[in-house]
CSV table of C-alpha atoms in Angstrom, one decimal:
chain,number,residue,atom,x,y,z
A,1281,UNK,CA,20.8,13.9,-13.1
A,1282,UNK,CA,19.7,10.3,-13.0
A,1283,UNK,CA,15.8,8.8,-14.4
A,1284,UNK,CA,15.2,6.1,-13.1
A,1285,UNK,CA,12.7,2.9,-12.6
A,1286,UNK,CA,12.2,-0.3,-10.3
A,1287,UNK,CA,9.5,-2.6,-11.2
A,1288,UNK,CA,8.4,-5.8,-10.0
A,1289,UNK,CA,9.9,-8.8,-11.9
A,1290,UNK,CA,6.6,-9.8,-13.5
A,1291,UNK,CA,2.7,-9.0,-12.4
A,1292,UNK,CA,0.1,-11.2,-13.2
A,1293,UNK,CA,-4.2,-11.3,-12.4
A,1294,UNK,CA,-7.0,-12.9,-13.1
A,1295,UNK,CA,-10.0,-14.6,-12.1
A,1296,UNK,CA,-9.4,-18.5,-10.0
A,1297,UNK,CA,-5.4,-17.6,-11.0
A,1298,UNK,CA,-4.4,-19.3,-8.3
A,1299,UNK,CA,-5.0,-22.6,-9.7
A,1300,UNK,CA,-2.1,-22.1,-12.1
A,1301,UNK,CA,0.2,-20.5,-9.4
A,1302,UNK,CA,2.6,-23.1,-9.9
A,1303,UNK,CA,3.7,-23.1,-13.1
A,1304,UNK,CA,4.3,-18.9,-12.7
A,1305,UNK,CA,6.3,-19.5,-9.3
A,1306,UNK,CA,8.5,-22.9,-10.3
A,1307,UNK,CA,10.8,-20.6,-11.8
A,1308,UNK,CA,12.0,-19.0,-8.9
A,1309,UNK,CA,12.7,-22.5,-7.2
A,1310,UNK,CA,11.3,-25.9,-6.2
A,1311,UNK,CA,11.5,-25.3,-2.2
A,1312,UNK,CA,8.9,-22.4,-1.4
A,1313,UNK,CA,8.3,-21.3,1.6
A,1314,UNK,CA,4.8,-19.4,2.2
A,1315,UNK,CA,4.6,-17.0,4.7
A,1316,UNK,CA,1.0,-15.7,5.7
A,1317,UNK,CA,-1.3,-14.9,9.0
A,1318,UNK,CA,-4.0,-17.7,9.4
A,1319,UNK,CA,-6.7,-15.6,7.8
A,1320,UNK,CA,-5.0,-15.1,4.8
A,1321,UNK,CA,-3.8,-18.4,4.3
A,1322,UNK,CA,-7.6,-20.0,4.7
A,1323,UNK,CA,-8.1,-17.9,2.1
A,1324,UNK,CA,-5.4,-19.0,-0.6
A,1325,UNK,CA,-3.9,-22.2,0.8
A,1326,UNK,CA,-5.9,-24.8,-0.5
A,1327,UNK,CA,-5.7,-23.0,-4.3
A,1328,UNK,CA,-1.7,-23.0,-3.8
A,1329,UNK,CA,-1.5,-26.0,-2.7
A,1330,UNK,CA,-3.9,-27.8,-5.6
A,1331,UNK,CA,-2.1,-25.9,-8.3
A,1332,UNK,CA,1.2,-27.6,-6.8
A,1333,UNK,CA,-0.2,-31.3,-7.0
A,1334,UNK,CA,2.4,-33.4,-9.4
A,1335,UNK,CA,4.6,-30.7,-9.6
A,1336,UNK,CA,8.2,-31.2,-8.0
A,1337,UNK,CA,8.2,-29.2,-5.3
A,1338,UNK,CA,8.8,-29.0,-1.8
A,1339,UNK,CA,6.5,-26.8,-0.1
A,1340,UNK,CA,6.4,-25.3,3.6
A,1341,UNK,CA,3.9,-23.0,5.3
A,1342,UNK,CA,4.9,-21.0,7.9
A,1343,UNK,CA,2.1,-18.9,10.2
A,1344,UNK,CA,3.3,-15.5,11.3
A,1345,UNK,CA,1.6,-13.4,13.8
A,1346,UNK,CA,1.2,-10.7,10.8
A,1347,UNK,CA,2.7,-8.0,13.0
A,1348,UNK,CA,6.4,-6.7,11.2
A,1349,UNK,CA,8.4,-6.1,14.1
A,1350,UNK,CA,11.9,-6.9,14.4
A,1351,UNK,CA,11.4,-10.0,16.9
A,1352,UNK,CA,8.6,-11.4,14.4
A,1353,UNK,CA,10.4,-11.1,11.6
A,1354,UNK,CA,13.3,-12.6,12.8
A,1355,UNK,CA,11.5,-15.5,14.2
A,1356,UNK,CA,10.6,-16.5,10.7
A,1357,UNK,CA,13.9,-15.8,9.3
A,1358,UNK,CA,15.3,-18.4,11.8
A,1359,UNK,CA,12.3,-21.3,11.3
A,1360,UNK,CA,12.8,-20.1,7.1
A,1361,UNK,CA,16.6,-20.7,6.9
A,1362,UNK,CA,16.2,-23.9,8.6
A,1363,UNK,CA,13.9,-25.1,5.9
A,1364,UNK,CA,16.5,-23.8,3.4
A,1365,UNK,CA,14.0,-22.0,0.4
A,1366,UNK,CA,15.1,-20.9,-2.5
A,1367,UNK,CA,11.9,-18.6,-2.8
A,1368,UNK,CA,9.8,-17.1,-0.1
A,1369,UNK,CA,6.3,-15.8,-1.0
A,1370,UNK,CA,4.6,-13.8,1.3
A,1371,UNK,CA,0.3,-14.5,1.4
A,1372,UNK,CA,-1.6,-11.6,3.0
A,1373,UNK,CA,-2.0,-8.1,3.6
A,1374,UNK,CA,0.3,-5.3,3.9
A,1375,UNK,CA,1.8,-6.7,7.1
A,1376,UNK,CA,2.4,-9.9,6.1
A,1377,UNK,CA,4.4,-9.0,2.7
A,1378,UNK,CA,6.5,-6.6,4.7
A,1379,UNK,CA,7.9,-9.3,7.3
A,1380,UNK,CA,7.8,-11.8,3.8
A,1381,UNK,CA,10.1,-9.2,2.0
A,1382,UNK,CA,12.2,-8.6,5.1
A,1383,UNK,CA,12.7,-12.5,5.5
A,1384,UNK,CA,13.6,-12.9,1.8
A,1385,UNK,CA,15.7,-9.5,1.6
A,1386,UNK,CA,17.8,-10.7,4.7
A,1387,UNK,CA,18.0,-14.4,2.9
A,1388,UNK,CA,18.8,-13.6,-0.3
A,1389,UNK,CA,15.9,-15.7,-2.4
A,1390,UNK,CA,13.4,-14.8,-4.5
A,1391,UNK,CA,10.5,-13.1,-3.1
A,1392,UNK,CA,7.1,-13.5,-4.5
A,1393,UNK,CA,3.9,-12.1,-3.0
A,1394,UNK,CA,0.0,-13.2,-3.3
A,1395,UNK,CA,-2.1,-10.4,-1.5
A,1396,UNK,CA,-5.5,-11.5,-0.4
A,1397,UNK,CA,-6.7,-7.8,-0.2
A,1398,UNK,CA,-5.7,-4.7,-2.0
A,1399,UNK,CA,-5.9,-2.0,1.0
A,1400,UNK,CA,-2.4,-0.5,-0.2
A,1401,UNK,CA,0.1,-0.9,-2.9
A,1402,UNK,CA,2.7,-3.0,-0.3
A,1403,UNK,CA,3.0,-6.0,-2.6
A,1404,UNK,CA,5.0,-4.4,-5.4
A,1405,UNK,CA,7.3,-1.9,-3.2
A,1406,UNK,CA,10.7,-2.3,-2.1
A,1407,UNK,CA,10.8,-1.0,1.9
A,1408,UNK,CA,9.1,-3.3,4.7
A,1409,UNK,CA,7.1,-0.5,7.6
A,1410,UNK,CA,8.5,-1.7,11.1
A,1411,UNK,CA,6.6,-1.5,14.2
A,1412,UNK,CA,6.8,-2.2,17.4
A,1413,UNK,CA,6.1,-5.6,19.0
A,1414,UNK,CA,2.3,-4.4,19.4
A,1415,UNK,CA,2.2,-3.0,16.2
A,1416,UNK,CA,0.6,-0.2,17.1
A,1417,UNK,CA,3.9,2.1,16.9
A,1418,UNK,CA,5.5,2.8,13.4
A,1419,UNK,CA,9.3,2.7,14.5
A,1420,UNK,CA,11.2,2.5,10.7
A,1421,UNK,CA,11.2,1.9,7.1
A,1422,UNK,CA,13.6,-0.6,5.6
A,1423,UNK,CA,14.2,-0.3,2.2
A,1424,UNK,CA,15.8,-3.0,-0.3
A,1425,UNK,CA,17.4,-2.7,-3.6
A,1426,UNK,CA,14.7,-4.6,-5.4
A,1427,UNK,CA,11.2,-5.0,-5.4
A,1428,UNK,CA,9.8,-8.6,-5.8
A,1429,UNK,CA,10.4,-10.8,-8.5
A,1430,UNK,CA,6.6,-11.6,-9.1
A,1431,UNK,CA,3.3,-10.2,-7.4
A,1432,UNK,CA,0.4,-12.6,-8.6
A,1433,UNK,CA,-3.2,-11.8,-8.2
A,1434,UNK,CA,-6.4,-13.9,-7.8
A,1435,UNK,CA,-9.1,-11.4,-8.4
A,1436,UNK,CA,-11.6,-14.2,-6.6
A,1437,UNK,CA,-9.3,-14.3,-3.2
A,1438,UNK,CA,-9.9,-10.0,-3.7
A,1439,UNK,CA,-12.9,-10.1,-3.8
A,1440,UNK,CA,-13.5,-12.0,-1.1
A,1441,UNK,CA,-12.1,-9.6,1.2
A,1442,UNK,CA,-14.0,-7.5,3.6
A,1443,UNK,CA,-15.0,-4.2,1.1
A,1444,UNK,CA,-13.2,-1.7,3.7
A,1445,UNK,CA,-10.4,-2.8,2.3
A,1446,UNK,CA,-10.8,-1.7,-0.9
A,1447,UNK,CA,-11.7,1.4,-0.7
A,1448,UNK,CA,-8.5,1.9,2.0
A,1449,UNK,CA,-6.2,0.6,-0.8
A,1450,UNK,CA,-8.5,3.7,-3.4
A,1451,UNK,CA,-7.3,6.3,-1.2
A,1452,UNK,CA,-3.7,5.3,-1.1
A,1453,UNK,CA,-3.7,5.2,-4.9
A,1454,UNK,CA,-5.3,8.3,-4.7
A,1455,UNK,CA,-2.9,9.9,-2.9
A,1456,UNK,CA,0.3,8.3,-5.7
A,1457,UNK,CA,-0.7,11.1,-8.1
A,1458,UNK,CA,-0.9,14.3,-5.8
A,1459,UNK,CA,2.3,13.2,-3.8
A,1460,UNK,CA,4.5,12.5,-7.2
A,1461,UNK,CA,3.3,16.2,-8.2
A,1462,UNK,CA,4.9,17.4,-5.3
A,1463,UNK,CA,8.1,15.8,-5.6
A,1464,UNK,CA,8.5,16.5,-9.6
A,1465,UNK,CA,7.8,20.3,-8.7
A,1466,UNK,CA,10.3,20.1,-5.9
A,1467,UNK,CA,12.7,18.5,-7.7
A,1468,UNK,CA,13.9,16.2,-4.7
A,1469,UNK,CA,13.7,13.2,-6.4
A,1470,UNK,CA,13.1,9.7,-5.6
A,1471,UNK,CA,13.8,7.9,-1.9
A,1472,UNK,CA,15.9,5.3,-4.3
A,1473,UNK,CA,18.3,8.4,-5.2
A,1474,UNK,CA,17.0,9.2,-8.8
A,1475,UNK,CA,14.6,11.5,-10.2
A,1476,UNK,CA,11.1,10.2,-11.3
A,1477,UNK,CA,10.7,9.5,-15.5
A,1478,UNK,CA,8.3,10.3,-17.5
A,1479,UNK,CA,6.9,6.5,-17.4
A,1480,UNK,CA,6.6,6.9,-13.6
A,1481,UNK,CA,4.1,10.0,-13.0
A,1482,UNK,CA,2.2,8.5,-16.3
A,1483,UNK,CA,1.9,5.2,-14.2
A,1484,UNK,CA,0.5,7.8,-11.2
A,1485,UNK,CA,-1.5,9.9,-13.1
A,1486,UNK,CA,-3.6,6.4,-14.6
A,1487,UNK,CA,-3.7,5.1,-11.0
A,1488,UNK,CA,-5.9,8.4,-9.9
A,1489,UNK,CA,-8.0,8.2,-13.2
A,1490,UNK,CA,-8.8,4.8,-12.9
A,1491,UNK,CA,-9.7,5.5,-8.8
A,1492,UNK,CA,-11.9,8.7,-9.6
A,1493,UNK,CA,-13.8,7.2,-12.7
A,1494,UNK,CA,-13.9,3.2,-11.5
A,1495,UNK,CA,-13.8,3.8,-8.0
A,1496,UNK,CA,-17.4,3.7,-7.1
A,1497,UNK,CA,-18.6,1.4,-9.5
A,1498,UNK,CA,-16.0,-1.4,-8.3
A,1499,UNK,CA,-17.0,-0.5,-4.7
A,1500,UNK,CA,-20.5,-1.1,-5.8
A,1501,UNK,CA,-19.5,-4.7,-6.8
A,1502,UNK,CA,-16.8,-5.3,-4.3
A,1503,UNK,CA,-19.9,-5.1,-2.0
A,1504,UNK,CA,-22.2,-7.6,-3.8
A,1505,UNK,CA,-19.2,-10.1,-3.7
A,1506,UNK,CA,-19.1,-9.8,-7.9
A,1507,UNK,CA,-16.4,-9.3,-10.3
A,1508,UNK,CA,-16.7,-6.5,-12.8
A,1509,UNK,CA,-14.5,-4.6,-15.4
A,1510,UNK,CA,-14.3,-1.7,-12.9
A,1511,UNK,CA,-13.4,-3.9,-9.8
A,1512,UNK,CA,-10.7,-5.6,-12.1
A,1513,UNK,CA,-9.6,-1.9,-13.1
A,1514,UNK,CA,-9.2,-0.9,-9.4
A,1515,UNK,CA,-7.0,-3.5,-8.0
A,1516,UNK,CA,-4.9,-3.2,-10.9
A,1517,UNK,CA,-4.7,0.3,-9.5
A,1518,UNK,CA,-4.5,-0.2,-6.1
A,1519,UNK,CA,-2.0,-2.7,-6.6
A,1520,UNK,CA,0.4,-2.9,-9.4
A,1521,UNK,CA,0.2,1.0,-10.7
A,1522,UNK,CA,0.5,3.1,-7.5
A,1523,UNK,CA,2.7,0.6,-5.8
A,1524,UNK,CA,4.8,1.1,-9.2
A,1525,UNK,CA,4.5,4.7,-9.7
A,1526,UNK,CA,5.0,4.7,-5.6
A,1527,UNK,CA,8.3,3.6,-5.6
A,1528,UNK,CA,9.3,5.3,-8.6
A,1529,UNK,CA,8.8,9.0,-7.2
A,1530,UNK,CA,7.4,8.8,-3.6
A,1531,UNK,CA,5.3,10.4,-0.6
A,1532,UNK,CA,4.8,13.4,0.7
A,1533,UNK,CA,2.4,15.2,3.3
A,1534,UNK,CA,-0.8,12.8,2.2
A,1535,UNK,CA,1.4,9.6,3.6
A,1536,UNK,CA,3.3,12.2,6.1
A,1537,UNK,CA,-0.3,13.0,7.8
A,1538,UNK,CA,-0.8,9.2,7.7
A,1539,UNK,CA,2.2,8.3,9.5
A,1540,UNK,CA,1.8,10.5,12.1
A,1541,UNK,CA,-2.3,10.1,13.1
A,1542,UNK,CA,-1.4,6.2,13.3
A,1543,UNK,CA,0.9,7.1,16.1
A,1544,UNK,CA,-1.7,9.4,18.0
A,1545,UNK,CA,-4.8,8.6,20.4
A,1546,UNK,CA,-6.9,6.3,18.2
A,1547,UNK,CA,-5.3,6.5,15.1
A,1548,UNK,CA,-4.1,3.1,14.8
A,1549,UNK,CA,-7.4,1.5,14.8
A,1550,UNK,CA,-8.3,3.2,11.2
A,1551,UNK,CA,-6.6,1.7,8.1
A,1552,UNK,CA,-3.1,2.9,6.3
A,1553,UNK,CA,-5.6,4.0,3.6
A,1554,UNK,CA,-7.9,5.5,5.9
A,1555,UNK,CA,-5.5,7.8,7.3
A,1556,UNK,CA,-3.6,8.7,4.0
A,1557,UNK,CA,-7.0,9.6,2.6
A,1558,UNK,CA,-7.4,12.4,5.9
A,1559,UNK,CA,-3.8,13.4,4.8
A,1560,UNK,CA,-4.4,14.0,0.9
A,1561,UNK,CA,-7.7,16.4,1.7
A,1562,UNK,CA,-5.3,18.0,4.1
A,1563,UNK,CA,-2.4,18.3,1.8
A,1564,UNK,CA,-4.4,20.0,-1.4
A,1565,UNK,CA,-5.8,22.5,1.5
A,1566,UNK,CA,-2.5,23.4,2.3
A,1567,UNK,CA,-0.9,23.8,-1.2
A,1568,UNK,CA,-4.0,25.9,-2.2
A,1569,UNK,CA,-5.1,23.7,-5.0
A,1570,UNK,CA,-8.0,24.3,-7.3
A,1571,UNK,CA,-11.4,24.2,-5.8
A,1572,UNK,CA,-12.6,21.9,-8.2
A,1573,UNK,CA,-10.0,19.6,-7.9
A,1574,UNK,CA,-10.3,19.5,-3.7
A,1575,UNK,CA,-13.9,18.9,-4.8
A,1576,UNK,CA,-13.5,15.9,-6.7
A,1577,UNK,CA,-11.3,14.3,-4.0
A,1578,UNK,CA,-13.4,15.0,-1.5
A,1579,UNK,CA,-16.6,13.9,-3.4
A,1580,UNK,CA,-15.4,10.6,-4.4
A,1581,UNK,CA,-13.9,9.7,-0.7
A,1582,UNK,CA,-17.3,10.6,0.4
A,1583,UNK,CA,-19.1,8.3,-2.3
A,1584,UNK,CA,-17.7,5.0,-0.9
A,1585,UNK,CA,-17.6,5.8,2.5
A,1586,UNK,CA,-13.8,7.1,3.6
A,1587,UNK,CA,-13.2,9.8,6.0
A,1588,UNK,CA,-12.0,13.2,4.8
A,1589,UNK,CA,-11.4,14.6,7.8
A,1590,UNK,CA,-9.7,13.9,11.7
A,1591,UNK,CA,-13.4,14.2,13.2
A,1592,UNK,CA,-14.2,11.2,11.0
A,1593,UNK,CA,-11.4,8.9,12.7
A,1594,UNK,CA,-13.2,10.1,15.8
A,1595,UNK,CA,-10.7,12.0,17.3
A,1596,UNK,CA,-10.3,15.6,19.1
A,1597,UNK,CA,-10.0,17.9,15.8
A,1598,UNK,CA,-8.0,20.8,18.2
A,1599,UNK,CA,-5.2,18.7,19.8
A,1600,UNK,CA,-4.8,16.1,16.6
A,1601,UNK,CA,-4.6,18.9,14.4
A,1602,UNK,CA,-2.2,20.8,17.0
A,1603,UNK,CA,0.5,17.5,17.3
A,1604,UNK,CA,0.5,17.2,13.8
A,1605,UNK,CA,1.1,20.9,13.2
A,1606,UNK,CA,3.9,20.9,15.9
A,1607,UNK,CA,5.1,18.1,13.9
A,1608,UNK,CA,5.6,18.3,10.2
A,1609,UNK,CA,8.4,20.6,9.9
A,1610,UNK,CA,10.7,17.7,10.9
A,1611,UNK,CA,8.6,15.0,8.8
A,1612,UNK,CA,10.8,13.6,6.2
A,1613,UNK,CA,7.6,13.9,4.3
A,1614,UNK,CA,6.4,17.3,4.9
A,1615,UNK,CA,10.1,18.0,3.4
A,1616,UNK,CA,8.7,16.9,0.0
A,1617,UNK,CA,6.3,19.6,0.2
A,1618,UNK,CA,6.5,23.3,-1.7
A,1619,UNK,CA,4.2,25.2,0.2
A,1620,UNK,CA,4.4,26.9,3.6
A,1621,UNK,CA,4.5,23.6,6.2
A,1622,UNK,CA,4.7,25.7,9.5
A,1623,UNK,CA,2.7,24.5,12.7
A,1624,UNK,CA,0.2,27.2,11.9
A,1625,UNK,CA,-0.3,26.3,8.6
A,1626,UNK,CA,-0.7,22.4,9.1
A,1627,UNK,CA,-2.8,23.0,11.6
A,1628,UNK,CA,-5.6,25.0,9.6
A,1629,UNK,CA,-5.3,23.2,6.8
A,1630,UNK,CA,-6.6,20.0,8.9
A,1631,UNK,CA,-9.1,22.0,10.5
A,1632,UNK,CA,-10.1,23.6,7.3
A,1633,UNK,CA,-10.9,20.0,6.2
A,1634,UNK,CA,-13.5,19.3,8.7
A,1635,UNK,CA,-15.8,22.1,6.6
A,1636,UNK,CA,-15.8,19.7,3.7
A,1637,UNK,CA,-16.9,16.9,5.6
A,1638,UNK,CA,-20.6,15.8,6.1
């Protein structure tokens, strides 16, 4: 039986740490290809580009649509090889770093990432989500041998952000410590082949705490548009420790649940976070966890504003709750899971979820 760990290379944050992004991403090469969606790169450009000023390097910014589908991705592989990087950083959202880490998987470079918002844990992780070209339908997963070689963070860009955001990436964190309980008591191990360490579900268990006791506070501030030791706390979470723990012991029926509303009737309009969060009060239903621990979960989604249950997303409870149901005992997810997972069972749990919600 193998322990084992993947981490990012390095992992740096702070406040204006953009204007020093240079000297942290020089390392990794002096022709640097960004890669972000137009939003994203108003946000950051101008600070990556100042911080460059003297320096020698080449730099070349290349707009992508932001949606990771195989003809996207390998439109920007083509227009990147033709520049000929030697490190490609990837400047936006979830999307964004997925076709960025695709690109620089497929060319063999360094990969850096600068997220603008931390509504998942997608800039330290290993596996790009593929849709299809409307990226509305999830169609894969590809997963790399590494995760990136630095993932820096400028806590004023963050902040910035619209606050739904946020509180998305707060559920998926959430969700890091439940999930990597179910797979250490399963004892499937890891998507990478080896079993989760010590280190790993330590890294999951801080992510929740820091969620459950920061959350609110750093929602609270988020909102205002002010930086405070809980908002820095949170997207330390959000970002660095449940994408680490993440990828270090994995999903289960929280992300499984996720997955599979995004695909349904007016899923895809709700975030990844947004969805996962539905999944997690569905999953500790189903397991039959501790009514004060379903409690707390619930409580806290409530407190900044997430959905806790399929009527939330605005969509018909019955025939949601039905596909899933009819859905999860083939769910590589669900597989993760110790409990009963049958149609019935899924089913009631995510209707039994809709008494917990306002």
């Amino acid at each position: 039986m193998i322990y084992g760990m993947r981490f990012v290379g390095s992992y740096y944050q702070g406040r204006n740490a953009l204007e020093h992004f240079a000297e942290y991403a020089l390392p990794y090469g002096d022709r640097l290809c960004l890669i972000g969606s137009k939003s994203a790169l108003g946000a950051a450009r101008e600070k990556i580009e100042q911080s460059f000023l003297g320096k020698d390097c080449q730099l070349h910014v290349l707009l992508t649509s932001g949606i990771p589908c195989e003809g996207e991705i390998q439109r920007v592989l083509e227009e990147c090889r033709g520049y000929g990087p030697k490190a490609i950083c990837g400047v936006g959202g979830g999307a964004v770093m997925d076709i960025a880490r695709a690109v620089g998987n497929q060319l063999g470079t360094s990969l850096l990432m600068i997220p603008t918002a931390c509504a998942s844990d997608a800039p330290c992780t290993n596996v790009s989500v593929i849709y299809d070209e409307k990226g509305e339908q999830l169609i894969e997963a590809w997963s790399y041998q590494k995760a990136p070689d630095l993932v820096y963070v400028d806590l004023d860009v963050m902040v910035q952000a619209p606050v739904r955001f946020l509180r998305s990436g707060m559920a998926d964190a959430l969700a890091t410590w439940y999930e990597a309980d179910v797979r250490r008591r399963k004892g499937t191990g890891t998507d990478g082949g080896f079993f989760a360490t010590y280190t790993s579900m330590e890294l999951a268990r801080a992510a929740r705490d820091i969620i459950l006791t920061h959350g609110k506070q750093a929602y609270d501030a988020a909102q205002k548009g002010v930086i405070t030791p809980d908002f820095e706390k949170v997207v330390e979470a959000n970002v660095f420790l449940s994408g680490t723990a993440g990828l270090n012991t994995g999903c289960a029926a929280a992300h499984g649940i996720g997955d599979m509303l995004s695909a349904l009737p007016g899923g895809h309009a709700w975030m990844h976070g947004e969805r996962v969060g539905v999944g997690l009060v569905a999953m500790l239903i189903l397991e039959g966890r501790a009514e004060q621990e379903i409690a707390e979960v619930v409580s806290f989604l409530k407190a900044v504003g997430l959905p806790c249950s399929i009527r939330e997303l605005h969509m018909d409870v019955e025939e949601t709750a039905e596909a899933i149901g009819v859905q999860a005992k083939e769910d590589h997810f669900f597989a993760h899971m110790t409990c009963d997972i049958s149609k019935a069972a899924v089913r009631d749990a995510l209707v039994a979820a809709e008494f917990r919600s306002p």
